[in-house]
CSV table of C-alpha atoms and ligand atoms in Angstrom, one decimal:
chain,number,residue,atom,x,y,z
A,1,MET,CA,-15.3,-8.3,-39.3
A,2,ASP,CA,-17.6,-5.2,-39.3
A,3,GLY,CA,-17.6,-3.0,-36.3
A,4,ILE,CA,-16.8,0.4,-34.9
A,5,LEU,CA,-13.1,-0.2,-35.5
A,6,SER,CA,-13.4,-1.5,-39.1
A,7,GLY,CA,-10.5,-0.4,-41.2
A,8,LYS,CA,-8.3,0.2,-38.2
A,9,SER,CA,-5.1,-1.7,-37.5
A,10,ALA,CA,-3.9,-2.4,-33.9
A,11,LEU,CA,-0.9,-3.9,-32.2
A,12,VAL,CA,-1.3,-5.4,-28.7
A,13,THR,CA,1.8,-6.4,-26.6
A,14,GLY,CA,1.3,-9.1,-24.0
A,15,ALA,CA,-1.3,-10.7,-26.2
A,16,SER,CA,-0.5,-14.3,-25.2
A,17,SER,CA,-2.5,-14.1,-22.0
A,18,GLY,CA,-4.6,-12.1,-19.6
A,19,ILE,CA,-5.5,-8.5,-20.4
A,20,GLY,CA,-3.5,-8.3,-23.6
A,21,ARG,CA,-5.1,-11.4,-25.0
A,22,ALA,CA,-8.6,-10.2,-24.1
A,23,ALA,CA,-7.8,-6.8,-25.6
A,24,ALA,CA,-6.8,-8.4,-28.9
A,25,VAL,CA,-10.0,-10.4,-29.1
A,26,ALA,CA,-12.1,-7.4,-28.2
A,27,LEU,CA,-10.4,-5.1,-30.8
A,28,ALA,CA,-10.8,-7.8,-33.4
A,29,GLU,CA,-14.5,-8.2,-32.5
A,30,ALA,CA,-14.9,-4.5,-32.9
A,31,GLY,CA,-13.5,-4.8,-36.5
A,32,ALA,CA,-9.8,-4.0,-36.1
A,33,ARG,CA,-7.0,-6.0,-37.7
A,34,VAL,CA,-4.7,-7.0,-34.8
A,35,ALA,CA,-1.0,-7.8,-34.6
A,36,VAL,CA,-0.6,-10.0,-31.5
A,37,VAL,CA,2.8,-9.7,-29.8
A,38,ALA,CA,4.4,-11.7,-27.0
A,39,ARG,CA,7.2,-14.3,-26.6
A,40,ARG,CA,5.1,-17.4,-26.7
A,41,ALA,CA,4.4,-17.9,-30.4
A,42,ASP,CA,2.3,-21.0,-29.9
A,43,ARG,CA,-0.2,-19.1,-27.8
A,44,LEU,CA,-0.2,-16.3,-30.3
A,45,ALA,CA,-1.0,-18.7,-33.1
A,46,ASP,CA,-3.9,-20.1,-31.1
A,47,LEU,CA,-5.2,-16.6,-30.5
A,48,ALA,CA,-4.8,-15.7,-34.2
A,49,ALA,CA,-6.7,-18.8,-35.2
A,50,GLN,CA,-9.5,-17.9,-32.8
A,51,ILE,CA,-9.7,-14.3,-34.2
A,52,GLU,CA,-9.7,-15.6,-37.8
A,53,ALA,CA,-12.3,-18.2,-37.0
A,54,GLY,CA,-14.5,-15.4,-35.9
A,55,GLY,CA,-14.0,-13.5,-39.2
A,56,GLY,CA,-11.2,-11.2,-38.0
A,57,LYS,CA,-7.7,-10.6,-39.2
A,58,ALA,CA,-4.6,-11.3,-37.1
A,59,LEU,CA,-0.9,-11.1,-37.5
A,60,VAL,CA,1.3,-13.2,-35.1
A,61,ARG,CA,4.6,-11.4,-34.2
A,62,ALA,CA,6.7,-13.2,-31.6
A,63,ALA,CA,8.9,-10.6,-29.8
A,64,ASP,CA,10.6,-9.9,-26.5
A,65,VAL,CA,9.6,-6.3,-26.0
A,66,THR,CA,12.4,-5.7,-23.5
A,67,SER,CA,14.6,-5.7,-26.6
A,68,GLU,CA,14.4,-2.4,-28.3
A,69,ALA,CA,15.2,-4.0,-31.7
A,70,ASP,CA,12.5,-6.6,-31.2
A,71,ALA,CA,9.9,-4.1,-30.0
A,72,THR,CA,10.6,-1.7,-32.8
A,73,GLY,CA,10.6,-4.5,-35.4
A,74,ALA,CA,7.2,-5.8,-34.2
A,75,VAL,CA,5.6,-2.3,-34.6
A,76,GLU,CA,7.2,-1.8,-38.0
A,77,ASP,CA,6.3,-5.3,-39.3
A,78,ALA,CA,2.7,-4.8,-38.1
A,79,ALA,CA,2.4,-1.5,-39.9
A,80,GLY,CA,4.0,-2.9,-43.0
A,81,HIS,CA,1.7,-5.9,-43.0
A,82,PHE,CA,-1.5,-3.9,-42.5
A,83,GLY,CA,-0.5,-0.8,-44.5
A,84,GLY,CA,-0.5,1.4,-41.4
A,85,LEU,CA,-1.1,1.5,-37.7
A,86,ASP,CA,-3.9,3.2,-35.7
A,87,ILE,CA,-3.9,1.7,-32.3
A,88,LEU,CA,-1.0,0.5,-30.0
A,89,VAL,CA,-1.9,-1.2,-26.7
A,90,ASN,CA,1.0,-1.8,-24.3
A,91,ALA,CA,-0.2,-4.6,-22.1
A,92,ALA,CA,3.0,-6.7,-21.7
A,93,GLY,CA,3.9,-6.6,-18.0
A,94,MET,CA,4.9,-8.5,-14.9
A,95,THR,CA,5.9,-8.2,-11.3
A,96,GLN,CA,8.7,-9.3,-9.1
A,97,VAL,CA,9.2,-8.3,-5.5
A,98,GLY,CA,12.2,-6.7,-3.9
A,99,LYS,CA,13.1,-4.3,-1.1
A,100,VAL,CA,15.4,-1.3,-1.6
A,101,GLU,CA,18.0,-2.5,0.9
A,102,ASN,CA,18.5,-6.1,-0.2
A,103,GLY,CA,16.2,-6.8,-3.2
A,104,ASN,CA,17.7,-8.4,-6.3
A,105,LEU,CA,18.7,-5.5,-8.5
A,106,ASP,CA,18.3,-7.7,-11.7
A,107,ASP,CA,14.6,-8.2,-10.7
A,108,TRP,CA,14.2,-4.4,-10.2
A,109,ARG,CA,15.8,-3.7,-13.6
A,110,TYR,CA,13.7,-6.4,-15.4
A,111,VAL,CA,10.4,-5.1,-14.0
A,112,LEU,CA,11.3,-1.6,-15.1
A,113,GLU,CA,12.5,-2.9,-18.5
A,114,LEU,CA,9.2,-4.6,-19.2
A,115,ASN,CA,6.7,-2.3,-17.6
A,116,PHE,CA,8.3,1.0,-18.5
A,117,TRP,CA,11.1,0.7,-21.1
A,118,ALA,CA,9.2,-1.6,-23.5
A,119,SER,CA,6.3,0.9,-23.7
A,120,LEU,CA,8.8,3.6,-24.5
A,121,TYR,CA,10.3,1.4,-27.3
A,122,THR,CA,7.0,0.6,-28.9
A,123,SER,CA,5.6,4.1,-28.5
A,124,ARG,CA,8.7,5.6,-30.2
A,125,ALA,CA,8.3,3.3,-33.1
A,126,ALA,CA,4.6,3.9,-33.4
A,127,ILE,CA,4.5,7.7,-33.2
A,128,PRO,CA,5.6,8.4,-36.8
A,129,LEU,CA,3.1,5.7,-38.0
A,130,LEU,CA,0.2,7.1,-35.9
A,131,ARG,CA,1.0,10.6,-37.0
A,132,ALA,CA,0.0,9.6,-40.5
A,133,GLY,CA,-3.7,9.4,-39.7
A,134,GLY,CA,-4.1,10.0,-36.0
A,135,GLY,CA,-4.4,7.1,-33.6
A,136,ASP,CA,-4.2,5.8,-30.1
A,137,ILE,CA,-1.6,4.6,-27.6
A,138,VAL,CA,-3.0,2.8,-24.6
A,139,ASN,CA,-0.7,1.9,-21.7
A,140,ILE,CA,-1.9,-0.6,-19.1
A,141,SER,CA,-0.7,0.5,-15.7
A,142,SER,CA,-2.3,-0.5,-12.4
A,143,THR,CA,-3.8,1.0,-9.3
A,144,ALA,CA,-0.2,0.3,-8.0
A,145,GLY,CA,0.8,3.2,-10.2
A,146,ARG,CA,-1.3,5.5,-8.0
A,147,ARG,CA,-0.2,4.2,-4.6
A,148,ALA,CA,2.7,2.0,-3.7
A,149,VAL,CA,1.4,-0.7,-1.4
A,150,GLY,CA,3.7,-2.5,1.0
A,151,ALA,CA,7.5,-2.8,1.2
A,152,THR,CA,7.9,-5.6,-1.2
A,153,PHE,CA,6.2,-4.4,-4.3
A,154,GLY,CA,8.6,-1.5,-4.9
A,155,PRO,CA,9.8,-2.5,-8.4
A,156,TYR,CA,6.2,-2.9,-9.6
A,157,ALA,CA,5.0,0.4,-8.2
A,158,ALA,CA,8.1,2.2,-9.4
A,159,SER,CA,7.6,0.9,-12.9
A,160,LYS,CA,3.9,1.9,-13.0
A,161,PHE,CA,4.6,5.4,-11.5
A,162,ALA,CA,7.2,5.8,-14.2
A,163,LEU,CA,4.7,4.6,-16.8
A,164,THR,CA,2.2,7.3,-15.7
A,165,ALA,CA,4.9,10.0,-16.1
A,166,LEU,CA,5.8,8.7,-19.5
A,167,ASN,CA,2.1,8.6,-20.5
A,168,GLU,CA,1.5,12.2,-19.4
A,169,SER,CA,4.7,13.5,-21.1
A,170,LEU,CA,3.9,11.6,-24.3
A,171,ARG,CA,0.3,13.0,-24.2
A,172,ALA,CA,1.7,16.5,-24.0
A,173,GLU,CA,4.1,15.7,-26.9
A,174,VAL,CA,1.7,14.2,-29.4
A,175,THR,CA,-1.9,15.2,-28.6
A,176,LEU,CA,-1.8,18.1,-31.1
A,177,ALA,CA,-0.5,15.7,-33.8
A,178,GLY,CA,-3.8,13.8,-33.5
A,179,ILE,CA,-2.5,10.9,-31.3
A,180,ARG,CA,-4.5,10.2,-28.2
A,181,VAL,CA,-2.6,8.8,-25.2
A,182,CYS,CA,-4.4,6.9,-22.5
A,183,ILE,CA,-3.4,5.1,-19.4
A,184,ILE,CA,-5.6,2.5,-17.9
A,185,GLU,CA,-5.1,1.5,-14.2
A,186,PRO,CA,-6.9,-1.7,-13.4
A,187,GLY,CA,-7.3,-3.3,-10.0
A,188,ALA,CA,-7.3,-7.0,-9.3
A,189,THR,CA,-7.9,-8.9,-12.5
A,190,ALA,CA,-7.9,-12.7,-12.9
A,191,THR,CA,-4.9,-13.4,-15.1
A,192,GLU,CA,-1.6,-15.3,-15.0
A,193,ILE,CA,0.3,-12.4,-13.6
A,194,HIS,CA,1.2,-14.3,-10.4
A,195,GLU,CA,2.7,-17.2,-12.2
A,196,HIS,CA,6.1,-15.6,-12.8
A,197,ILE,CA,6.7,-14.3,-9.3
A,198,LYS,CA,9.8,-16.1,-7.9
A,199,ASP,CA,9.0,-15.7,-4.2
A,200,GLU,CA,6.6,-18.5,-3.4
A,201,LYS,CA,4.7,-16.8,-0.6
A,202,VAL,CA,4.2,-13.6,-2.6
A,203,ARG,CA,3.2,-15.7,-5.7
A,204,GLU,CA,0.4,-17.4,-3.6
A,205,PHE,CA,-0.6,-14.0,-2.0
A,206,THR,CA,-0.9,-12.5,-5.5
A,207,ARG,CA,-2.8,-15.5,-6.9
A,208,ASN,CA,-5.3,-15.2,-4.1
A,209,HIS,CA,-5.5,-11.4,-4.7
A,210,VAL,CA,-6.2,-11.6,-8.5
A,211,GLU,CA,-8.4,-14.7,-8.3
A,212,LYS,CA,-10.5,-13.5,-5.3
A,213,ASP,CA,-14.2,-13.4,-5.4
A,214,GLY,CA,-15.2,-10.2,-7.2
A,215,ALA,CA,-11.9,-9.8,-9.1
A,216,MET,CA,-12.4,-8.4,-12.6
A,217,GLN,CA,-12.0,-10.5,-15.7
A,218,PRO,CA,-9.5,-9.6,-18.4
A,219,GLU,CA,-12.5,-8.9,-20.7
A,220,ASP,CA,-13.7,-6.2,-18.4
A,221,VAL,CA,-10.4,-4.2,-18.9
A,222,ALA,CA,-10.5,-5.1,-22.6
A,223,ALA,CA,-14.0,-3.5,-22.9
A,224,ALA,CA,-12.6,-0.3,-21.4
A,225,ILE,CA,-9.7,-0.3,-24.0
A,226,VAL,CA,-12.2,-0.6,-26.9
A,227,PHE,CA,-14.3,2.1,-25.4
A,228,ALA,CA,-11.4,4.5,-25.1
A,229,VAL,CA,-10.2,4.0,-28.7
A,230,SER,CA,-13.7,4.0,-30.2
A,231,LEU,CA,-14.7,7.5,-29.0
A,232,PRO,CA,-14.8,10.4,-31.5
A,233,PRO,CA,-11.3,11.9,-32.2
A,234,ARG,CA,-12.3,15.0,-30.1
A,235,VAL,CA,-12.4,12.9,-26.9
A,236,ASN,CA,-9.3,11.7,-25.1
A,237,ILE,CA,-9.8,9.4,-22.2
A,238,SER,CA,-6.4,10.3,-20.8
A,239,GLN,CA,-6.6,8.2,-17.5
A,240,LEU,CA,-9.0,5.5,-16.5
A,241,VAL,CA,-9.0,3.7,-13.1
A,242,ILE,CA,-11.0,0.5,-13.1
A,243,ARG,CA,-11.6,-1.4,-9.9
A,244,PRO,CA,-13.5,-4.5,-8.9
A,245,SER,CA,-16.7,-3.4,-7.3
A,246,VAL,CA,-15.6,-5.0,-4.0
A,247,ASP,CA,-12.6,-2.6,-3.8
A,248,ALA,CA,-13.5,0.3,-1.6
A,249,ARG,CA,-10.1,1.9,-1.2
A,250,VAL,CA,-10.0,5.7,-1.6
A,251,LEU,CA,-6.8,6.0,-3.7
B,1,NDP,P1,-0.4,-12.0,-17.7
B,1,NDP,O1,0.8,-12.6,-17.0
B,1,NDP,O2,-1.6,-12.8,-17.9
B,1,NDP,O3,0.1,-11.4,-19.1
B,1,NDP,C1,1.3,-10.8,-19.3
B,1,NDP,C2,1.7,-10.8,-20.8
B,1,NDP,O4,2.9,-10.1,-21.0
B,1,NDP,C3,1.8,-12.1,-21.4
B,1,NDP,O5,1.2,-12.1,-22.6
B,1,NDP,C4,3.3,-12.3,-21.6
B,1,NDP,O6,3.6,-13.1,-22.7
B,1,NDP,C5,3.7,-10.8,-21.9
B,1,NDP,N1,5.1,-10.6,-21.6
B,1,NDP,C6,5.8,-10.9,-20.5
B,1,NDP,N2,7.1,-10.6,-20.7
B,1,NDP,C7,7.2,-10.2,-22.0
B,1,NDP,C8,8.3,-9.9,-22.9
B,1,NDP,N3,9.6,-9.8,-22.4
B,1,NDP,N4,8.1,-9.5,-24.2
B,1,NDP,C9,6.8,-9.6,-24.7
B,1,NDP,N5,5.7,-9.9,-23.9
B,1,NDP,C10,6.0,-10.2,-22.6
B,1,NDP,O7,-0.7,-10.7,-16.9
B,1,NDP,P2,-1.8,-9.5,-17.0
B,1,NDP,O8,-2.6,-9.7,-18.2
B,1,NDP,O9,-2.4,-9.4,-15.7
B,1,NDP,O10,-0.9,-8.3,-17.2
B,1,NDP,C11,-1.0,-7.4,-18.3
B,1,NDP,C12,-0.8,-6.0,-17.8
B,1,NDP,O11,-1.8,-5.6,-16.8
B,1,NDP,C13,0.5,-5.8,-17.0
B,1,NDP,O12,1.1,-4.6,-17.3
B,1,NDP,C14,0.1,-5.8,-15.6
B,1,NDP,O13,1.0,-5.0,-14.8
B,1,NDP,C15,-1.3,-5.1,-15.7
B,1,NDP,N6,-2.2,-5.2,-14.6
B,1,NDP,C16,-2.6,-6.5,-14.2
B,1,NDP,C17,-3.5,-6.6,-13.0
B,1,NDP,C18,-4.0,-7.9,-12.5
B,1,NDP,O14,-4.6,-7.9,-11.4
B,1,NDP,N7,-3.8,-8.9,-13.3
B,1,NDP,C19,-3.9,-5.4,-12.3
B,1,NDP,C20,-3.3,-4.1,-12.8
B,1,NDP,C21,-2.5,-4.1,-13.9
B,1,NDP,P3,4.8,-14.1,-22.9
B,1,NDP,O15,5.2,-14.7,-21.6
B,1,NDP,O16,4.3,-15.0,-23.9
B,1,NDP,O17,5.9,-13.2,-23.5
């Protein structure tokens, strides 16, 4: 497919639903070949079929990115298949709730594993490949990475604050090697993120939050991702906050 990203190869984690899925479609529509990564291979196959029906090129790579070996293997396989890698989008993520005093520590650890460590694994694997010709790493954070809201969302906020620190450290590390690093911080976006929350009340609260009137659609965030990676190499969108227009909070 011809477009501003023609000739580029991308890998998107979390591509089986929500923001990652929309990002994969938008990158393909802009001309990139896209490796789609998540655990649900059936969904990835449907997505790849959609991309290829539209004239794009897609590679399905099922992986659990909380496993360093899986995450690294997915990046290396994508680069091997496409003959290189130009764009990495880390969109795999989730939330569970838990207080400091009595929250389930396995939940705390898992949220950090997925929202922070997985991006570290894929980025480490991608850096040498991106150095070859310059490229982009885009991390999907959240407005919760700017301000921790409420007592129960500690694991999520901690993971996203950590991701911001990783993003900025990485940017300092690789910018002069021609790799642009960008963190995108969306507000409420209508996805499946609520479905995996174990606490029923919080699951319902989160569903209402992300599906409220005026919430963004995953395609809105995907458009921002394509914008950031399509700018001339001299421009680095290092941090981008995207909110629904109905969100008037200051931070
Ligand atoms: P979804 O639940 O729709 O998508 C999450 C994606 O992550 C799925 O594709 C899922 O695929 C994948 N994933 C989960 N666990 C793993 C794993 N272990 N290995 C590989 N992939 C995994 O949620 P969103 O699209 O909303 O979330 C995407 C990102 O956007 C997250 O980082 C989230 O924090 C962030 N975000 C979302 C907001 C919102 O309001 N929706 C607001 C701000 C930020 P599978 O289950 O097949 O593995």
